Short mmCIF file of C-alpha atoms in Angstrom, two decimals:
data_model
loop_
_atom_site.label_atom_id
_atom_site.label_comp_id
_atom_site.label_asym_id
_atom_site.label_seq_id
_atom_site.Cartn_x
_atom_site.Cartn_y
_atom_site.Cartn_z
CA UNK H 510 24.90 21.65 2.03
CA UNK H 511 25.74 23.02 5.50
CA UNK H 512 24.21 21.72 8.71
CA UNK H 513 21.44 24.34 8.86
CA UNK H 514 20.39 23.65 5.27
CA UNK H 515 20.43 19.93 6.01
CA UNK H 516 18.34 20.58 9.15
CA UNK H 517 15.78 22.46 7.05
CA UNK H 518 15.63 19.59 4.56
CA UNK H 519 15.30 17.01 7.34
CA UNK H 520 12.40 18.81 9.05
CA UNK H 521 10.59 19.40 5.79
CA UNK H 522 11.10 16.07 4.01
CA UNK H 523 11.68 13.43 6.68
CA UNK H 524 9.72 14.75 9.65
CA UNK H 525 7.14 16.46 7.42
CA UNK H 526 6.81 19.40 9.76
CA UNK H 527 4.49 22.23 8.83
CA UNK H 528 6.07 25.12 6.85
CA UNK H 529 5.59 27.43 9.82
CA UNK H 530 7.35 25.07 12.21
CA UNK H 531 10.24 24.55 9.79
CA UNK H 532 10.69 28.30 9.35
CA UNK H 533 10.63 28.90 13.10
CA UNK H 534 13.15 26.16 13.97
CA UNK H 535 15.55 27.13 11.21
CA UNK H 536 15.27 30.86 11.99
CA UNK H 537 16.10 30.24 15.65
CA UNK H 538 19.21 28.26 14.72
CA UNK H 539 20.28 30.73 12.03
CA UNK H 540 19.91 33.64 14.47
CA UNK H 541 22.25 31.88 16.87
CA UNK H 542 24.72 31.11 14.08
CA UNK H 543 24.78 34.76 12.97
CA UNK H 544 25.44 35.93 16.52
CA UNK H 545 28.25 33.41 17.02
CA UNK H 546 29.91 34.47 13.77
CA UNK H 547 29.72 38.14 14.77
CA UNK H 548 30.83 37.53 18.36
CA UNK H 549 33.99 35.53 17.66
CA UNK H 550 36.86 36.32 15.31
CA UNK H 551 37.30 32.71 14.30
CA UNK H 552 34.27 30.64 13.17
CA UNK H 553 33.34 28.03 15.74
CA UNK H 554 32.15 24.58 14.75
CA UNK H 555 28.91 23.38 16.28
CA UNK H 556 30.70 20.79 18.39
CA UNK H 557 32.70 23.63 19.99
CA UNK H 558 29.61 25.55 21.12
CA UNK H 559 28.91 25.33 24.84
CA UNK H 560 26.07 26.27 27.14
CA UNK H 561 28.09 29.35 28.08
CA UNK H 562 27.90 30.51 24.46
CA UNK H 563 24.14 29.99 24.41
CA UNK H 564 23.76 31.91 27.66
CA UNK H 565 25.78 34.73 26.13
CA UNK H 566 23.42 34.90 23.18
CA UNK H 567 20.36 34.92 25.47
CA UNK H 568 21.90 37.68 27.58
CA UNK H 569 22.48 39.76 24.46
CA UNK H 570 18.86 39.68 23.26
CA UNK H 571 17.08 39.35 26.64
CA UNK H 572 14.10 37.40 25.35
CA UNK H 573 10.90 36.95 27.33
CA UNK H 574 10.34 33.56 29.05
CA UNK H 575 8.09 32.17 26.30
CA UNK H 576 10.67 33.12 23.70
CA UNK H 577 13.44 31.42 25.70
CA UNK H 578 11.39 28.21 25.73
CA UNK H 579 10.92 28.42 21.95
CA UNK H 580 14.63 29.04 21.32
CA UNK H 581 15.68 26.16 23.56
CA UNK H 582 13.20 23.83 21.86
CA UNK H 583 14.60 24.74 18.44
CA UNK H 584 18.20 24.36 19.59
CA UNK H 585 17.50 21.08 21.36
CA UNK H 586 16.01 19.76 18.12
CA UNK H 587 18.99 20.97 16.10
CA UNK H 588 21.60 19.45 18.42
CA UNK H 589 19.73 16.14 18.39
CA UNK H 590 19.81 16.33 14.58
CA UNK H 591 23.57 16.94 14.62
CA UNK H 592 24.09 14.01 16.97
CA UNK H 593 21.62 11.40 15.66
CA UNK H 594 21.29 12.24 11.96
CA UNK H 595 24.50 14.03 10.97
CA UNK H 596 26.62 12.00 13.41
CA UNK H 597 28.85 14.98 14.18
CA UNK H 598 31.73 13.66 16.35
CA UNK H 599 32.11 15.16 19.81
CA UNK H 600 28.75 16.92 19.72
CA UNK H 601 27.28 17.59 23.13
CA UNK H 602 23.93 18.90 24.29
CA UNK H 603 24.45 22.53 25.41
CA UNK H 604 20.73 23.44 25.22
CA UNK H 605 20.02 20.70 27.75
CA UNK H 606 22.29 22.43 30.28
CA UNK H 607 20.23 25.61 30.34
CA UNK H 608 17.41 25.87 32.84
CA UNK H 609 14.13 26.98 31.34
CA UNK H 610 12.61 30.04 33.03
CA UNK H 611 9.29 29.68 34.78
CA UNK H 612 6.45 30.80 32.54
CA UNK H 613 3.89 33.26 33.86
CA UNK H 614 0.38 31.85 34.08
CA UNK H 615 -1.78 33.28 31.33
CA UNK H 616 -5.51 33.12 31.01
CA UNK H 617 -6.62 32.46 27.44
CA UNK H 618 -8.34 35.42 25.83
CA UNK H 619 -11.80 34.52 24.59
CA UNK H 620 -15.18 35.98 23.68
CA UNK H 621 -18.28 35.56 25.81
CA UNK H 622 -21.26 33.90 24.14
CA UNK H 623 -23.15 37.21 23.55
CA UNK H 624 -20.09 38.66 21.81
CA UNK H 625 -19.81 35.57 19.59
CA UNK H 626 -23.42 36.20 18.53
CA UNK H 627 -22.66 39.85 17.80
CA UNK H 628 -19.61 38.87 15.76
CA UNK H 629 -21.52 36.32 13.67
CA UNK H 630 -24.40 38.71 13.03
CA UNK H 631 -21.95 41.41 11.95
CA UNK H 632 -20.10 38.99 9.67
CA UNK H 633 -23.37 38.03 7.98
CA UNK H 634 -24.40 41.66 7.46
CA UNK H 635 -21.62 42.42 4.96
CA UNK H 636 -22.82 44.56 2.02
CA UNK H 637 -21.54 41.83 -0.29
CA UNK H 638 -24.03 39.01 0.33
CA UNK H 639 -21.66 36.31 -0.93
CA UNK H 640 -18.85 37.45 1.36
CA UNK H 641 -21.30 37.86 4.22
CA UNK H 642 -22.37 34.22 4.00
CA UNK H 643 -18.79 33.06 3.55
CA UNK H 644 -17.50 34.98 6.57
CA UNK H 645 -20.45 33.99 8.77
CA UNK H 646 -20.11 30.31 7.88
CA UNK H 647 -16.33 30.26 8.29
CA UNK H 648 -16.25 32.04 11.66
CA UNK H 649 -19.16 29.95 12.94
CA UNK H 650 -17.36 26.77 11.84
CA UNK H 651 -14.16 27.85 13.59
CA UNK H 652 -16.07 28.53 16.79
CA UNK H 653 -18.23 25.42 16.47
CA UNK H 654 -15.28 23.04 16.06
CA UNK H 655 -12.48 24.70 18.04
CA UNK H 656 -10.18 23.85 15.14
CA UNK H 657 -7.16 25.89 14.13
CA UNK H 658 -7.59 28.10 11.07
CA UNK H 659 -4.92 26.10 9.20
CA UNK H 660 -6.81 22.88 9.94
CA UNK H 661 -10.06 24.32 8.60
CA UNK H 662 -8.52 25.81 5.47
CA UNK H 663 -6.89 22.48 4.56
CA UNK H 664 -10.18 20.57 4.93
CA UNK H 665 -11.13 18.54 1.86
CA UNK H 666 -14.45 16.96 0.92
CA UNK H 667 -13.19 13.42 1.47
CA UNK H 668 -12.57 14.25 5.14
CA UNK H 669 -16.19 15.05 5.97
CA UNK H 670 -18.10 12.28 7.74
CA UNK H 671 -21.82 11.96 7.06
CA UNK H 672 -24.74 10.27 8.75
CA UNK H 673 -28.16 10.14 7.07
CA UNK H 674 -26.95 12.69 4.55
CA UNK H 675 -25.83 15.28 7.10
CA UNK H 676 -22.23 16.13 8.08
CA UNK H 677 -21.44 14.96 11.61
CA UNK H 678 -17.65 15.05 11.80
CA UNK H 679 -14.49 16.14 10.00
CA UNK H 680 -10.99 14.72 9.95
CA UNK H 681 -8.39 17.46 10.26
CA UNK H 682 -4.61 17.45 9.97
CA UNK H 683 -3.11 19.12 13.03
CA UNK H 684 0.37 19.85 14.32
CA UNK H 685 2.99 17.26 13.50
CA UNK H 686 0.90 16.16 10.50
CA UNK H 687 -1.33 14.19 12.89
CA UNK H 688 -4.91 13.46 11.96
CA UNK H 689 -7.83 13.58 14.38
CA UNK H 690 -11.60 13.39 14.07
CA UNK H 691 -13.57 16.41 15.27
CA UNK H 692 -17.29 15.88 15.96
CA UNK H 693 -19.44 18.72 14.68
CA UNK H 694 -21.43 20.74 17.17
CA UNK H 695 -24.84 21.98 16.09
CA UNK H 696 -23.32 25.37 15.24
CA UNK H 697 -20.54 23.86 13.14
CA UNK H 698 -22.97 21.52 11.40
CA UNK H 699 -25.37 24.30 10.41
CA UNK H 700 -22.52 26.56 9.26
CA UNK H 701 -20.98 23.82 7.11
CA UNK H 702 -24.32 22.82 5.57
CA UNK H 703 -25.10 26.42 4.62
CA UNK H 704 -21.68 26.86 3.06
CA UNK H 705 -21.82 23.57 1.17
CA UNK H 706 -25.10 24.60 -0.49
CA UNK H 707 -23.33 27.58 -2.03
CA UNK H 708 -19.95 25.91 -2.49
CA UNK H 709 -21.34 23.00 -4.52
CA UNK H 710 -23.30 25.30 -6.85
CA UNK H 711 -20.90 28.21 -7.36
CA UNK H 712 -17.53 26.74 -6.41
CA UNK H 713 -14.90 25.09 -8.56
CA UNK H 714 -16.38 21.72 -9.62
CA UNK H 715 -13.18 19.68 -9.25
CA UNK H 716 -11.42 21.46 -6.39
CA UNK H 717 -11.14 19.20 -3.31
CA UNK H 718 -11.02 22.16 -0.92
CA UNK H 719 -14.15 22.87 1.09
CA UNK H 720 -13.33 26.43 2.14
CA UNK H 721 -12.23 27.83 -1.23
CA UNK H 722 -12.85 30.88 -3.37
CA UNK H 723 -16.00 30.80 -5.49
CA UNK H 724 -14.82 33.17 -8.21
CA UNK H 725 -11.85 35.10 -9.54
CA UNK H 726 -8.32 33.91 -10.36
CA UNK H 727 -8.11 32.05 -7.02
CA UNK H 728 -11.32 30.09 -7.63
CA UNK H 729 -10.96 26.61 -6.16
CA UNK H 730 -7.95 27.54 -4.01
CA UNK H 731 -8.32 27.59 -0.20
CA UNK H 732 -9.04 30.95 1.36
CA UNK H 733 -5.87 32.77 2.36
CA UNK H 734 -5.30 32.99 6.10
CA UNK H 735 -4.84 36.75 5.85
CA UNK H 736 -8.14 37.09 3.99
CA UNK H 737 -10.09 35.36 6.76
CA UNK H 738 -8.19 37.20 9.49
CA UNK H 739 -9.11 40.49 7.82
CA UNK H 740 -12.74 39.37 7.48
CA UNK H 741 -12.86 38.55 11.19
CA UNK H 742 -11.37 41.92 12.11
CA UNK H 743 -13.88 43.75 9.87
CA UNK H 744 -16.77 41.87 11.46
CA UNK H 745 -15.47 42.71 14.94
CA UNK H 746 -15.39 46.41 14.11
CA UNK H 747 -18.95 46.32 12.74
CA UNK H 748 -20.04 44.46 15.88
CA UNK H 749 -18.55 47.14 18.11
CA UNK H 750 -15.98 44.75 19.55
CA UNK H 751 -12.31 45.49 20.16
CA UNK H 752 -10.64 44.10 17.00
CA UNK H 753 -7.43 43.54 18.98
CA UNK H 754 -9.30 40.95 21.05
CA UNK H 755 -10.93 39.14 18.13
CA UNK H 756 -9.16 36.72 15.80
CA UNK H 757 -9.72 33.27 14.26
CA UNK H 758 -7.60 31.72 17.03
CA UNK H 759 -9.74 33.42 19.70
CA UNK H 760 -12.61 31.30 18.35
CA UNK H 761 -10.66 28.24 19.47
CA UNK H 762 -10.23 29.67 22.98
CA UNK H 763 -13.88 30.70 23.06
CA UNK H 764 -14.97 27.19 22.06
CA UNK H 765 -12.89 25.56 24.80
CA UNK H 766 -13.97 28.05 27.47
CA UNK H 767 -17.63 27.62 26.57
CA UNK H 768 -17.33 23.84 26.96
CA UNK H 769 -15.64 24.23 30.36
CA UNK H 770 -18.51 26.46 31.49
CA UNK H 771 -20.93 23.76 30.32
CA UNK H 772 -19.21 21.29 32.62
CA UNK H 773 -17.28 19.26 30.06
CA UNK H 774 -14.03 17.67 31.25
CA UNK H 775 -10.60 18.98 30.27
CA UNK H 776 -9.78 15.55 28.87
CA UNK H 777 -12.74 15.72 26.49
CA UNK H 778 -11.88 19.25 25.43
CA UNK H 779 -8.19 18.47 24.97
CA UNK H 780 -9.04 15.49 22.77
CA UNK H 781 -11.24 17.61 20.50
CA UNK H 782 -8.62 20.35 20.31
CA UNK H 783 -5.85 17.86 19.53
CA UNK H 784 -3.71 18.63 22.57
CA UNK H 785 -1.09 15.97 23.30
CA UNK H 786 0.00 17.55 26.57
CA UNK H 787 -2.77 17.83 29.23
CA UNK H 788 -1.01 20.92 30.57
CA UNK H 789 -1.92 22.73 27.36
CA UNK H 790 -5.61 22.22 28.05
CA UNK H 791 -5.23 23.05 31.74
CA UNK H 792 -5.29 26.79 30.99
CA UNK H 793 -9.01 26.47 30.39
CA UNK H 794 -9.46 24.98 33.86
CA UNK H 795 -8.77 28.30 35.55
CA UNK H 796 -12.40 29.24 35.83
CA UNK H 797 -13.64 32.72 36.58
CA UNK H 798 -13.84 34.02 40.14
CA UNK H 799 -17.62 34.20 39.85
CA UNK H 800 -17.81 30.48 39.12
CA UNK H 801 -15.56 29.72 42.09
CA UNK H 802 -17.80 31.78 44.37
CA UNK H 803 -20.86 29.94 43.07
CA UNK H 804 -19.14 26.59 43.61
CA UNK H 805 -18.27 27.50 47.22
CA UNK H 806 -21.81 28.76 47.85
CA UNK H 807 -23.24 25.42 46.73
CA UNK H 808 -21.80 23.60 49.76
CA UNK H 809 -24.73 22.24 51.83
CA UNK H 810 -25.36 24.21 55.03
CA UNK H 811 -24.89 21.97 58.06
CA UNK H 812 -24.88 24.69 60.72
#
């Protein structure tokens, strides 16, 4: 087993990283390895690779700043693995010698409340009544919790918290296999209750998955991400919205932005979303110019 294969195994088995994270880290390292092997006549061992070699690779592909950050994160993880797990003698830390480029400030793309209503109405109006209810409930639950689509699709019945017979919270598994409790907003609660009425009658009786197919060969299996992405796009088109601006992840941004506009603190929002770094939540603090003008206008007049 070579170092990259061992790295894959380590991330998957010992660190229990998500499949997507494992694929991304390994792909970034493998891409570098392929370039090094093509660039030099003689294969170079990892301990011989320097920051100059990494800069050469970056210069050859000219990645955007966000991509540079991702590559460096993957390489930093790999070199730490070589040093601390594989105990490769003479291994340095070339990724740590490269300065990360400044990232451009980006405003999260989200839907205004009226557009969320249009989207949900369009989802519900599907010609197939069963799919219409499914898509409406799923999109409403995404928006009402701010959860990632992967977190919602992996939800099982034993992770729903009840009070007086009604669901009030869910425990989801987020990035890094970390669990957090998400309180249900009124929207999320109503969406989940409507879905559970159908799910418990028509769904697979022993499947633990809440959001799962009701019929067909996939009955009892969680909805496929692509299926729900396609359903969201179809609803956006019926609602007259730009499908390029509507996705399951945009529901997460829309949830956070709506809470900011209701005056909730970034700390509260970040906790619900499962952000470990406050800077991640800070993007929602860049309120609209109209709100800033209103805030300035509210200053008491002393003249």
